Short mmCIF file of C-alpha atoms and ligand atoms in Angstrom, two decimals:
data_model
loop_
_atom_site.label_atom_id
_atom_site.label_comp_id
_atom_site.label_asym_id
_atom_site.label_seq_id
_atom_site.Cartn_x
_atom_site.Cartn_y
_atom_site.Cartn_z
CA MET A 1 27.62 -1.00 7.77
CA SER A 2 26.32 -1.25 11.33
CA GLN A 3 23.63 -3.84 11.99
CA SER A 4 20.85 -3.10 14.48
CA LYS A 5 18.82 -5.87 16.07
CA THR A 6 15.09 -6.06 15.60
CA GLN A 7 13.13 -4.82 18.57
CA GLN A 8 11.91 -7.53 20.96
CA ALA A 9 8.30 -7.22 22.16
CA ARG A 10 6.53 -8.90 25.09
CA PRO A 11 4.87 -12.30 24.55
CA ALA A 12 1.32 -12.13 23.20
CA ASP A 13 -1.63 -12.57 25.55
CA PRO A 14 -2.62 -16.20 26.24
CA CYS A 15 -5.46 -17.50 24.11
CA ILE A 16 -6.98 -20.38 22.22
CA MET A 17 -6.86 -19.81 18.47
CA VAL A 18 -9.60 -21.55 16.55
CA ILE A 19 -8.73 -21.76 12.85
CA PHE A 20 -11.63 -22.37 10.45
CA GLY A 21 -10.09 -23.87 7.31
CA MET A 22 -7.31 -25.56 9.27
CA SER A 23 -6.52 -28.01 6.48
CA GLY A 24 -6.31 -25.31 3.78
CA ASP A 25 -3.40 -23.73 1.96
CA LEU A 26 -3.36 -20.48 3.93
CA THR A 27 -2.94 -22.34 7.23
CA LYS A 28 -0.17 -24.65 6.12
CA ARG A 29 1.82 -22.14 4.07
CA LEU A 30 1.40 -18.94 6.05
CA LEU A 31 -0.46 -19.09 9.36
CA TYR A 32 1.13 -22.10 11.01
CA PRO A 33 4.69 -21.19 9.92
CA ALA A 34 4.05 -17.65 11.26
CA ILE A 35 2.92 -19.09 14.62
CA CYS A 36 6.10 -21.20 14.68
CA ASN A 37 8.27 -18.14 13.96
CA LEU A 38 6.55 -16.20 16.74
CA GLY A 39 6.98 -19.15 19.10
CA SER A 40 10.70 -19.49 18.46
CA SER A 41 11.11 -15.75 19.01
CA GLY A 42 9.59 -16.12 22.49
CA LEU A 43 6.47 -14.17 21.49
CA MET A 44 3.85 -16.86 22.19
CA ASP A 45 2.38 -17.44 25.63
CA PRO A 46 3.09 -20.97 26.96
CA GLN A 47 -0.69 -21.50 27.31
CA PHE A 48 -1.29 -20.87 23.61
CA GLN A 49 -3.51 -23.55 22.09
CA ILE A 50 -4.80 -24.24 18.58
CA VAL A 51 -8.13 -25.81 17.69
CA GLY A 52 -8.52 -26.58 14.00
CA VAL A 53 -11.91 -26.79 12.32
CA ALA A 54 -12.23 -28.13 8.77
CA THR A 55 -14.53 -30.23 6.65
CA ASP A 56 -11.98 -33.08 6.17
CA ALA A 57 -12.89 -36.24 8.01
CA SER A 58 -9.47 -36.49 9.73
CA THR A 59 -9.03 -37.64 13.32
CA THR A 60 -7.04 -35.51 15.74
CA ASP A 61 -4.12 -37.95 15.54
CA SER A 62 -4.00 -38.14 11.76
CA PHE A 63 -4.35 -34.37 11.61
CA ARG A 64 -1.41 -33.85 13.98
CA GLN A 65 0.68 -36.12 11.72
CA LYS A 66 -0.28 -34.01 8.68
CA MET A 67 0.72 -30.84 10.51
CA LYS A 68 4.09 -32.38 11.37
CA GLN A 69 4.66 -32.96 7.65
CA ASN A 70 3.65 -29.38 6.90
CA VAL A 71 6.16 -28.09 9.45
CA LYS A 72 8.91 -30.04 7.64
CA GLU A 73 7.84 -28.59 4.31
CA PHE A 74 6.99 -24.97 5.13
CA VAL A 75 8.87 -23.89 8.26
CA ILE A 76 12.34 -22.76 7.23
CA ASP A 77 14.01 -21.73 10.49
CA PRO A 78 15.17 -24.79 12.57
CA ASP A 79 14.19 -23.22 15.93
CA SER A 80 10.74 -22.40 14.55
CA ALA A 81 10.38 -25.95 13.22
CA ARG A 82 11.21 -27.33 16.69
CA TYR A 83 8.56 -25.11 18.29
CA GLY A 84 6.05 -26.09 15.58
CA GLU A 85 6.63 -29.84 16.04
CA GLN A 86 5.98 -29.58 19.75
CA LEU A 87 2.90 -27.45 19.25
CA THR A 88 1.35 -29.99 16.86
CA ASP A 89 1.07 -32.47 19.78
CA SER A 90 -1.40 -30.17 21.51
CA ILE A 91 -3.55 -29.27 18.46
CA GLU A 92 -7.19 -30.30 18.77
CA TYR A 93 -9.22 -30.94 15.65
CA ILE A 94 -12.92 -30.76 14.86
CA SER A 95 -14.26 -32.04 11.58
CA GLY A 96 -17.52 -30.39 10.64
CA ASN A 97 -19.60 -28.42 8.17
CA PHE A 98 -19.38 -24.63 8.67
CA LYS A 99 -23.10 -24.23 7.98
CA ASP A 100 -24.13 -26.79 10.60
CA GLN A 101 -24.83 -25.53 14.14
CA ALA A 102 -23.62 -28.90 15.52
CA THR A 103 -20.06 -27.88 14.54
CA TYR A 104 -20.24 -24.79 16.77
CA ASP A 105 -21.81 -26.71 19.63
CA ALA A 106 -18.97 -29.25 19.45
CA LEU A 107 -16.51 -26.35 19.37
CA SER A 108 -18.12 -24.78 22.39
CA LYS A 109 -17.76 -28.03 24.36
CA MET A 110 -14.15 -28.39 23.28
CA ILE A 111 -13.34 -24.82 24.36
CA GLN A 112 -14.95 -25.42 27.76
CA THR A 113 -12.87 -28.57 28.28
CA LEU A 114 -9.67 -26.79 27.28
CA GLN A 115 -10.47 -23.90 29.56
CA GLN A 116 -10.67 -26.25 32.52
CA GLN A 117 -7.04 -27.16 31.79
CA LYS A 118 -5.85 -23.61 31.06
CA THR A 119 -6.42 -20.50 33.06
CA ASN A 120 -7.66 -18.12 30.41
CA LYS A 121 -10.90 -17.75 28.51
CA ASN A 122 -9.57 -15.74 25.59
CA VAL A 123 -10.42 -17.07 22.14
CA ILE A 124 -9.53 -15.86 18.64
CA PHE A 125 -11.54 -17.24 15.74
CA TYR A 126 -9.49 -17.06 12.56
CA PHE A 127 -11.54 -17.36 9.37
CA ALA A 128 -9.07 -18.98 6.96
CA SER A 129 -12.09 -20.13 4.99
CA PRO A 130 -13.85 -19.05 1.76
CA PRO A 131 -15.24 -15.48 2.08
CA GLN A 132 -18.81 -16.57 1.33
CA LEU A 133 -18.80 -18.49 4.65
CA MET A 134 -17.87 -15.46 6.79
CA ARG A 135 -21.44 -14.67 7.78
CA ASP A 136 -22.36 -18.33 8.46
CA ILE A 137 -19.40 -18.81 10.78
CA ALA A 138 -20.14 -15.62 12.71
CA VAL A 139 -23.79 -16.62 13.08
CA GLY A 140 -22.82 -20.13 14.27
CA LEU A 141 -20.33 -18.77 16.82
CA ASN A 142 -22.85 -16.29 18.15
CA ALA A 143 -25.60 -18.92 18.46
CA ALA A 144 -23.21 -21.11 20.47
CA GLY A 145 -22.50 -18.15 22.79
CA LEU A 146 -18.87 -18.09 21.75
CA LEU A 147 -18.62 -14.36 21.05
CA ASN A 148 -19.51 -13.30 24.60
CA GLU A 149 -16.66 -11.40 26.27
CA GLU A 150 -18.29 -11.64 29.71
CA ASN A 151 -18.22 -7.89 30.30
CA GLY A 152 -14.57 -7.58 29.45
CA LYS A 153 -13.37 -10.54 31.56
CA CYS A 154 -11.93 -12.18 28.44
CA PHE A 155 -11.60 -11.44 24.76
CA ARG A 156 -13.42 -13.07 21.85
CA ARG A 157 -12.13 -11.84 18.48
CA ILE A 158 -12.70 -12.78 14.89
CA VAL A 159 -10.03 -12.39 12.22
CA VAL A 160 -11.27 -12.20 8.65
CA GLU A 161 -9.31 -12.32 5.43
CA LYS A 162 -10.02 -10.23 2.37
CA PRO A 163 -12.07 -9.87 0.20
CA PHE A 164 -14.37 -8.01 2.56
CA GLY A 165 -17.37 -7.76 0.28
CA ASN A 166 -17.42 -7.49 -3.45
CA ASP A 167 -18.52 -3.88 -3.77
CA LEU A 168 -19.79 -1.07 -1.57
CA ALA A 169 -23.25 -2.55 -1.00
CA SER A 170 -21.99 -6.02 -0.05
CA ALA A 171 -19.24 -4.62 2.21
CA ARG A 172 -21.84 -2.46 3.99
CA GLN A 173 -24.14 -5.45 4.37
CA LEU A 174 -21.33 -7.60 5.76
CA ASN A 175 -20.31 -4.91 8.25
CA HIS A 176 -23.94 -4.57 9.25
CA ASP A 177 -24.37 -8.34 9.71
CA LEU A 178 -21.17 -8.79 11.73
CA LEU A 179 -21.83 -5.73 13.87
CA ALA A 180 -25.25 -7.12 14.74
CA LEU A 181 -23.44 -10.08 16.36
CA MET A 182 -20.41 -8.40 17.96
CA ASP A 183 -18.67 -5.08 18.58
CA GLU A 184 -16.27 -3.44 16.16
CA HIS A 185 -13.36 -3.95 18.61
CA GLN A 186 -13.86 -7.74 18.23
CA ILE A 187 -13.37 -7.66 14.44
CA PHE A 188 -9.91 -7.79 12.87
CA ARG A 189 -10.13 -7.29 9.08
CA ILE A 190 -6.82 -8.32 7.60
CA ASP A 191 -5.00 -6.34 4.96
CA HIS A 192 -1.70 -8.18 4.79
CA PHE A 193 0.01 -5.15 3.20
CA LEU A 194 -0.30 -3.43 6.57
CA GLY A 195 1.84 -6.23 8.02
CA LYS A 196 4.69 -5.38 5.67
CA GLU A 197 7.53 -3.61 7.48
CA THR A 198 8.03 -1.20 4.62
CA VAL A 199 4.37 -0.15 4.65
CA GLN A 200 4.50 0.46 8.41
CA ASN A 201 7.69 2.41 7.83
CA ILE A 202 5.78 5.07 5.88
CA LEU A 203 4.45 6.38 9.20
CA ALA A 204 7.90 6.34 10.79
CA PHE A 205 9.51 8.01 7.79
CA ARG A 206 6.94 10.78 7.65
CA PHE A 207 6.49 11.54 11.32
CA ALA A 208 9.77 10.54 13.01
CA ASN A 209 11.87 12.71 10.70
CA ALA A 210 11.81 16.49 10.51
CA LEU A 211 13.09 16.73 6.98
CA PHE A 212 10.23 15.73 4.72
CA GLU A 213 6.95 16.55 6.44
CA PRO A 214 7.29 20.33 5.85
CA ILE A 215 7.46 19.73 2.10
CA TRP A 216 4.85 16.94 2.06
CA ASN A 217 2.21 18.94 0.20
CA HIS A 218 1.11 20.47 -3.10
CA GLN A 219 3.67 23.27 -2.90
CA TYR A 220 6.54 20.81 -3.34
CA ILE A 221 5.09 17.53 -4.60
CA ASP A 222 4.22 17.16 -8.26
CA HIS A 223 2.47 13.79 -8.09
CA VAL A 224 2.47 10.38 -6.38
CA GLN A 225 2.56 6.93 -7.95
CA ILE A 226 1.53 3.77 -6.12
CA SER A 227 2.35 0.71 -8.14
CA ALA A 228 2.11 -3.01 -7.42
CA SER A 229 3.24 -5.07 -10.37
CA GLU A 230 3.44 -8.84 -10.22
CA VAL A 231 5.20 -11.33 -12.43
CA LEU A 232 2.94 -14.17 -11.34
CA GLY A 233 -0.26 -14.90 -13.21
CA VAL A 234 -3.37 -16.26 -11.52
CA GLU A 235 -1.63 -19.57 -10.65
CA LEU A 236 -4.13 -21.92 -8.95
CA ARG A 237 -6.59 -19.14 -8.06
CA GLY A 238 -8.34 -18.79 -11.42
CA GLY A 239 -11.75 -19.67 -9.97
CA TYR A 240 -11.54 -16.81 -7.49
CA TYR A 241 -9.71 -14.29 -9.65
CA ASP A 242 -11.91 -14.51 -12.73
CA LYS A 243 -14.89 -13.34 -10.65
CA VAL A 244 -12.92 -10.57 -8.99
CA GLY A 245 -10.31 -9.00 -11.31
CA ALA A 246 -7.33 -6.76 -10.61
CA LEU A 247 -9.25 -3.71 -9.42
CA ARG A 248 -11.24 -5.45 -6.65
CA ASP A 249 -8.33 -7.73 -5.75
CA MET A 250 -5.78 -5.00 -5.03
CA ILE A 251 -7.03 -1.41 -5.15
CA PRO A 252 -9.78 -0.84 -2.54
CA ASN A 253 -7.61 -2.68 -0.01
CA HIS A 254 -3.82 -2.81 -0.41
CA LEU A 255 -3.28 0.24 -2.64
CA MET A 256 -5.83 2.38 -0.82
CA GLN A 257 -4.14 1.58 2.50
CA MET A 258 -0.83 2.77 1.09
CA LEU A 259 -2.48 5.89 -0.31
CA SER A 260 -3.99 6.75 3.04
CA LEU A 261 -0.67 6.32 4.89
CA ILE A 262 1.09 8.56 2.38
CA ALA A 263 -1.63 11.21 2.28
CA MET A 264 -3.08 11.34 5.81
CA GLU A 265 -2.55 14.19 8.26
CA PRO A 266 -0.40 13.53 11.35
CA PRO A 267 -2.42 11.49 13.87
CA VAL A 268 -2.87 12.65 17.47
CA SER A 269 -1.01 9.52 18.62
CA LEU A 270 0.05 6.13 17.31
CA ASP A 271 -3.05 4.62 18.85
CA SER A 272 -4.88 2.64 16.18
CA GLN A 273 -8.10 4.65 16.68
CA HIS A 274 -6.31 7.93 16.02
CA ILE A 275 -4.65 6.55 12.93
CA GLN A 276 -7.95 5.16 11.62
CA VAL A 277 -9.53 8.60 12.04
CA GLU A 278 -6.86 10.24 9.89
CA LYS A 279 -6.96 7.51 7.26
CA ASN A 280 -10.72 7.84 7.01
CA LYS A 281 -10.50 11.62 6.73
CA VAL A 282 -8.18 11.44 3.77
CA LEU A 283 -10.23 8.71 2.08
CA GLN A 284 -13.29 10.93 2.49
CA ALA A 285 -11.39 13.66 0.66
CA VAL A 286 -10.61 11.48 -2.38
CA LYS A 287 -12.83 12.74 -5.19
CA ILE A 288 -15.25 10.04 -6.28
CA PRO A 289 -15.42 10.13 -10.07
CA THR A 290 -18.75 10.27 -11.85
CA ARG A 291 -19.56 7.47 -14.29
CA ASP A 292 -18.82 9.87 -17.17
CA GLN A 293 -15.35 10.60 -15.82
CA VAL A 294 -14.32 6.94 -15.55
CA SER A 295 -12.94 6.58 -19.08
CA ALA A 296 -10.60 9.54 -18.52
CA MET A 297 -9.25 8.35 -15.15
CA ALA A 298 -9.26 4.54 -15.29
CA VAL A 299 -7.59 1.97 -17.54
CA ARG A 300 -8.13 -1.76 -17.56
CA GLY A 301 -6.09 -4.45 -19.22
CA GLN A 302 -5.75 -8.17 -19.65
CA TYR A 303 -2.54 -10.01 -20.44
CA GLY A 304 -1.92 -11.91 -23.62
CA ALA A 305 0.75 -14.56 -24.11
CA GLY A 306 4.33 -13.45 -23.61
CA VAL A 307 7.76 -14.23 -22.28
CA ILE A 308 8.70 -13.96 -18.62
CA ASN A 309 12.15 -14.93 -17.36
CA ASP A 310 12.87 -16.47 -20.75
CA LYS A 311 9.79 -18.69 -20.50
CA GLN A 312 6.77 -18.52 -22.77
CA VAL A 313 3.59 -18.04 -20.71
CA PRO A 314 -0.02 -18.35 -21.95
CA ARG A 315 -2.56 -15.58 -22.21
CA TYR A 316 -4.97 -15.05 -19.31
CA GLN A 317 -7.91 -16.55 -21.18
CA ASP A 318 -5.97 -19.81 -21.57
CA GLU A 319 -5.10 -20.14 -17.86
CA ALA A 320 -6.72 -22.87 -15.72
CA LYS A 321 -10.27 -22.15 -14.52
CA ILE A 322 -10.57 -18.96 -16.62
CA ALA A 323 -13.51 -18.51 -19.01
CA PRO A 324 -12.23 -18.63 -22.64
CA GLN A 325 -13.77 -15.22 -23.47
CA SER A 326 -13.25 -13.79 -20.00
CA PRO A 327 -13.63 -9.98 -19.82
CA THR A 328 -11.93 -9.88 -16.36
CA GLU A 329 -9.14 -7.34 -16.06
CA THR A 330 -5.70 -8.45 -14.88
CA PHE A 331 -4.42 -4.86 -14.87
CA ALA A 332 -5.96 -1.67 -13.52
CA ALA A 333 -4.70 1.89 -13.33
CA LEU A 334 -6.47 4.89 -11.81
CA LYS A 335 -5.80 8.60 -11.52
CA LEU A 336 -7.22 9.94 -8.27
CA SER A 337 -7.22 13.35 -6.69
CA ILE A 338 -7.58 14.36 -3.09
CA ASP A 339 -9.75 17.34 -2.40
CA ASN A 340 -7.94 19.03 0.48
CA TRP A 341 -5.35 21.75 1.00
CA ARG A 342 -2.36 19.46 1.26
CA TRP A 343 -2.98 17.66 -2.01
CA LEU A 344 -4.48 20.41 -4.17
CA ASN A 345 -3.83 19.49 -7.84
CA VAL A 346 -1.49 16.62 -6.92
CA PRO A 347 -2.62 13.52 -8.82
CA PHE A 348 -2.23 10.08 -7.26
CA TYR A 349 -1.69 7.44 -9.95
CA LEU A 350 -2.39 3.86 -8.88
CA ARG A 351 -1.45 0.81 -10.92
CA THR A 352 -1.53 -2.94 -10.41
CA GLY A 353 -1.23 -5.89 -12.72
CA LYS A 354 -0.44 -9.56 -13.09
CA ARG A 355 2.22 -10.97 -15.42
CA MET A 356 4.09 -7.72 -15.69
CA LYS A 357 7.76 -7.18 -16.36
CA THR A 358 9.01 -7.25 -12.77
CA ARG A 359 7.64 -7.85 -9.30
CA THR A 360 7.81 -4.41 -7.74
CA THR A 361 5.62 -2.72 -5.19
CA GLU A 362 6.62 0.87 -4.86
CA VAL A 363 5.38 4.29 -3.82
CA THR A 364 7.09 7.05 -5.78
CA ILE A 365 6.87 10.71 -4.90
CA GLN A 366 7.99 13.11 -7.59
CA PHE A 367 8.84 16.60 -6.35
CA LYS A 368 8.31 19.77 -8.32
CA PRO A 369 11.28 21.14 -10.25
CA GLY A 370 13.68 23.39 -8.34
CA ALA A 371 15.62 26.39 -9.66
CA SER A 372 16.41 24.55 -12.85
CA SER A 373 16.75 27.75 -14.92
CA LEU A 374 20.28 28.03 -13.50
CA PHE A 375 21.19 24.96 -15.44
CA SER A 376 19.46 25.86 -18.65
CA ASP A 377 21.15 26.31 -22.00
CA GLY A 378 22.03 30.00 -21.59
CA ASN A 379 23.88 29.66 -18.30
CA VAL A 380 26.11 26.66 -18.75
CA GLY A 381 26.40 26.30 -22.47
CA ALA A 382 24.58 23.01 -22.84
CA LEU A 383 21.04 21.92 -22.16
CA GLN A 384 21.17 20.12 -18.83
CA ASN A 385 19.58 16.90 -17.79
CA VAL A 386 17.78 18.36 -14.76
CA GLN A 387 15.55 15.63 -13.40
CA PRO A 388 12.96 16.11 -10.67
CA ASP A 389 13.86 14.86 -7.18
CA VAL A 390 12.18 11.53 -6.53
CA LEU A 391 11.56 9.74 -3.26
CA ARG A 392 10.84 6.01 -3.48
CA PHE A 393 9.45 3.63 -0.90
CA ASN A 394 10.51 0.19 -2.12
CA ILE A 395 7.82 -1.90 -0.49
CA GLN A 396 9.07 -5.14 -2.05
CA PRO A 397 11.37 -6.72 -3.09
CA ASN A 398 14.68 -4.96 -2.12
CA GLU A 399 12.89 -3.28 0.76
CA GLY A 400 14.15 0.22 1.42
CA ILE A 401 13.79 3.92 0.74
CA SER A 402 15.75 5.96 -1.78
CA LEU A 403 16.06 9.55 -2.86
CA GLN A 404 17.05 10.55 -6.35
CA PHE A 405 18.62 13.97 -6.80
CA ASN A 406 20.83 15.80 -9.30
CA THR A 407 24.57 15.96 -8.93
CA LYS A 408 27.42 17.45 -10.89
CA ILE A 409 29.34 15.04 -13.07
CA PRO A 410 33.05 15.40 -12.20
CA GLY A 411 34.94 17.40 -14.83
CA THR A 412 35.41 20.90 -16.21
CA THR A 413 31.82 21.50 -17.26
CA MET A 414 28.73 21.94 -15.10
CA SER A 415 26.97 18.83 -16.31
CA LEU A 416 24.32 17.10 -14.27
CA GLN A 417 23.26 13.54 -13.63
CA PRO A 418 20.57 12.13 -11.35
CA VAL A 419 22.00 9.85 -8.61
CA GLU A 420 20.50 7.93 -5.71
CA MET A 421 20.92 7.86 -1.92
CA ALA A 422 19.54 4.53 -0.83
CA PHE A 423 18.66 2.81 2.44
CA LYS A 424 18.25 -0.97 2.21
CA TYR A 425 16.79 -2.93 5.12
CA LYS A 426 19.24 -5.77 4.63
CA ASP A 427 22.19 -3.42 5.28
CA TYR A 428 20.95 -2.53 8.76
CA PHE A 429 18.67 -5.20 10.14
CA ASN A 430 18.93 -8.94 10.75
CA VAL A 431 15.47 -10.18 10.01
CA LYS A 432 14.52 -13.85 10.28
CA PRO A 433 12.64 -15.46 7.39
CA SER A 434 8.97 -14.61 7.86
CA THR A 435 5.65 -15.29 6.14
CA GLY A 436 4.40 -11.71 6.62
CA TYR A 437 1.67 -12.98 8.95
CA GLU A 438 3.75 -12.87 12.15
CA THR A 439 2.98 -9.24 13.02
CA ILE A 440 -0.64 -9.65 12.00
CA LEU A 441 -1.16 -12.69 14.27
CA TYR A 442 0.75 -11.08 17.11
CA GLU A 443 -1.42 -7.95 16.95
CA THR A 444 -4.64 -9.98 16.97
CA MET A 445 -3.43 -11.59 20.21
CA THR A 446 -2.42 -8.28 21.79
CA GLY A 447 -5.59 -6.56 20.57
CA ASN A 448 -3.95 -3.79 18.55
CA HIS A 449 -6.05 -2.72 15.55
CA LEU A 450 -3.28 -0.67 13.94
CA LEU A 451 -2.65 -3.20 11.18
CA PHE A 452 -6.30 -3.89 10.40
CA SER A 453 -8.99 -2.12 8.39
CA GLY A 454 -11.87 -0.54 10.26
CA ALA A 455 -15.48 -0.85 9.04
CA GLU A 456 -15.52 2.73 7.77
CA THR A 457 -12.16 2.48 5.99
CA VAL A 458 -13.39 -0.55 4.06
CA GLU A 459 -16.59 1.20 2.99
CA LEU A 460 -14.84 4.46 2.05
CA SER A 461 -12.37 2.54 -0.09
CA TRP A 462 -15.10 0.65 -1.93
CA ALA A 463 -16.99 3.94 -2.46
CA ILE A 464 -14.01 5.43 -4.32
CA VAL A 465 -13.81 2.59 -6.84
CA GLU A 466 -17.56 1.98 -7.10
CA PRO A 467 -18.15 4.14 -10.25
CA VAL A 468 -15.26 2.36 -11.99
CA LEU A 469 -16.68 -1.05 -11.07
CA GLU A 470 -20.08 0.03 -12.34
CA ALA A 471 -18.73 1.47 -15.59
CA TRP A 472 -16.56 -1.57 -16.30
CA GLY A 473 -19.30 -3.97 -15.26
CA SER A 474 -21.76 -2.44 -17.68
CA SER A 475 -19.56 -2.28 -20.78
CA GLU A 476 -17.55 -5.14 -22.22
CA PRO A 477 -13.87 -4.26 -22.64
CA THR A 478 -12.65 -3.91 -26.20
CA GLY A 479 -9.36 -5.22 -27.50
CA PHE A 480 -8.56 -7.71 -24.71
CA PRO A 481 -5.87 -9.00 -24.38
CA ASN A 482 -4.24 -5.56 -24.59
CA TYR A 483 -0.81 -6.13 -23.07
CA ASP A 484 1.79 -8.84 -23.45
CA ALA A 485 2.78 -10.90 -20.44
CA GLY A 486 6.19 -9.57 -19.39
CA SER A 487 5.44 -5.96 -20.37
CA TRP A 488 4.50 -2.90 -18.30
CA GLY A 489 0.80 -3.12 -19.10
CA PRO A 490 -1.45 -1.60 -21.78
CA GLN A 491 -0.46 1.49 -23.75
CA ALA A 492 -3.56 3.25 -22.46
CA ALA A 493 -2.00 3.19 -18.97
CA ASP A 494 1.04 5.06 -20.30
CA ALA A 495 -1.28 7.49 -22.05
CA LEU A 496 -3.07 8.16 -18.73
CA LEU A 497 0.14 9.81 -17.47
CA ASN A 498 1.53 11.03 -20.79
CA LYS A 499 -1.48 13.28 -21.34
CA ASP A 500 -0.53 15.00 -18.05
CA GLY A 501 3.11 15.29 -19.21
CA ARG A 502 4.22 12.50 -16.84
CA LYS A 503 5.35 8.89 -17.03
CA TRP A 504 5.35 5.79 -14.86
CA TYR A 505 8.42 4.87 -12.84
CA PRO A 506 10.65 2.91 -13.01
C1 LIG B 601 -3.47 -10.66 -2.48
C2 LIG B 601 -4.12 -10.78 -3.84
O1 LIG B 601 -4.31 -9.96 -1.59
O2 LIG B 601 -2.23 -9.96 -2.62
C3 LIG B 601 -3.18 -11.51 -4.79
O3 LIG B 601 -5.34 -11.49 -3.70
C4 LIG B 601 -1.85 -10.81 -4.85
O4 LIG B 601 -3.75 -11.59 -6.08
C5 LIG B 601 -1.29 -10.62 -3.45
O5 LIG B 601 -0.97 -11.63 -5.61
C6 LIG B 601 -0.03 -9.77 -3.48
O6 LIG B 601 0.55 -9.83 -2.22
P1 LIG B 601 2.11 -9.81 -2.05
O7 LIG B 601 2.33 -9.77 -0.58
O8 LIG B 601 2.63 -11.06 -2.71
O9 LIG B 601 2.58 -8.59 -2.77
#
């Protein structure tokens, strides 16, 4: 099979990247290795500079030594490791409390000094810090004058991780608070699913091919499933997860982004603003359930003990940092509908869960049956196994796209069997090991918002799940745990589709 190279872009714009939470897990496991991978691919400007801010009382020298160790441990590619080692020698470090204005004043001085040595005034502030500090950091930066873009002479951007708020009201408040300090174009709200090649490929598949778009509507599509199942439990994140749960953690962000890419109308261009407009339009068309409708369209679950990869794993309530009687859901499934012409009566089923049977993130599109009466009992003498055509976006693992269709089994009778045409990324493209953050970091430096969530998208997504959050928040779940670790989730999730005459894939 022929191998194509990955496309080579221009180096990112020069800038100083200030990382709040420099000594944390995210930086050492994902951000710094991603910077190293970009550097070894020739995508970093030679003037690129990192300033780390953290509460640890390290000195710059001891911090550089720590980073060198991290490179050894977390950067896989040898060229990237070489770039990373060199870069550590230029890292500056500020130890300080994120709620103390003195930290931002020290940062401001440091940036001024660095700017005397470098020729650019661009700065990116990356918040790799706990979400509750987002507002404090933005306020501190603003008070130190660090968000001023000098009438477009330079850029000053903030990059924030999810969760962006905890519900609709808090997301609105956060947007309001940040937008009082800076413009929307300065804010980059990360949804790391948008950095996944296979998620970006949904746009290419839909709009760069003539074949599918004409049938991408209610006349041909029966329903859509968007499923993100994980084998992992809560690992070391119990403290965070127990307050958040599966719905908040995955649905108003990652799954809703996938839904909008699948369901949106063609954008005027690939410009991020045009794409945001279309995503927002389709999210506005998602019917918001009433509180009374929640029990018929939403299912929650929590895992009990079970066996995964031949290993016994404990129930959720026995995991570290989880309350013994915790009512937090580790599984959520929703049935949504989109109130527009294209998606009339086409349900979108969303599902996500921890400790499930396999790690699979997939979008599945089931088409309506074709002229199957030809293959019914009367015509060919035996009841045929006519399956609907199914298109699958394998987001991860085994990244690719496949189409299931019916074919004749060789032999003297007209017997049918579903088979698959499959495209796998690994058959065509040489892709270096990556953390998934490379594209995201690169786009923050080039100023492209395509892979980030806009203020309105975030609020629209929270609005869709708000009645479910309210209903679940006001009534204790019964029968938790209700699925075994290593299974496909609670029976009620199967029933959600079965009552419509459908079932979950795979
Ligand atoms: C994160 C969630 O946003 O996404 C995690 O907080 C989840 O709970 C993770 O495990 C899934 O991401 P990925 O890229 O591993 O599928």
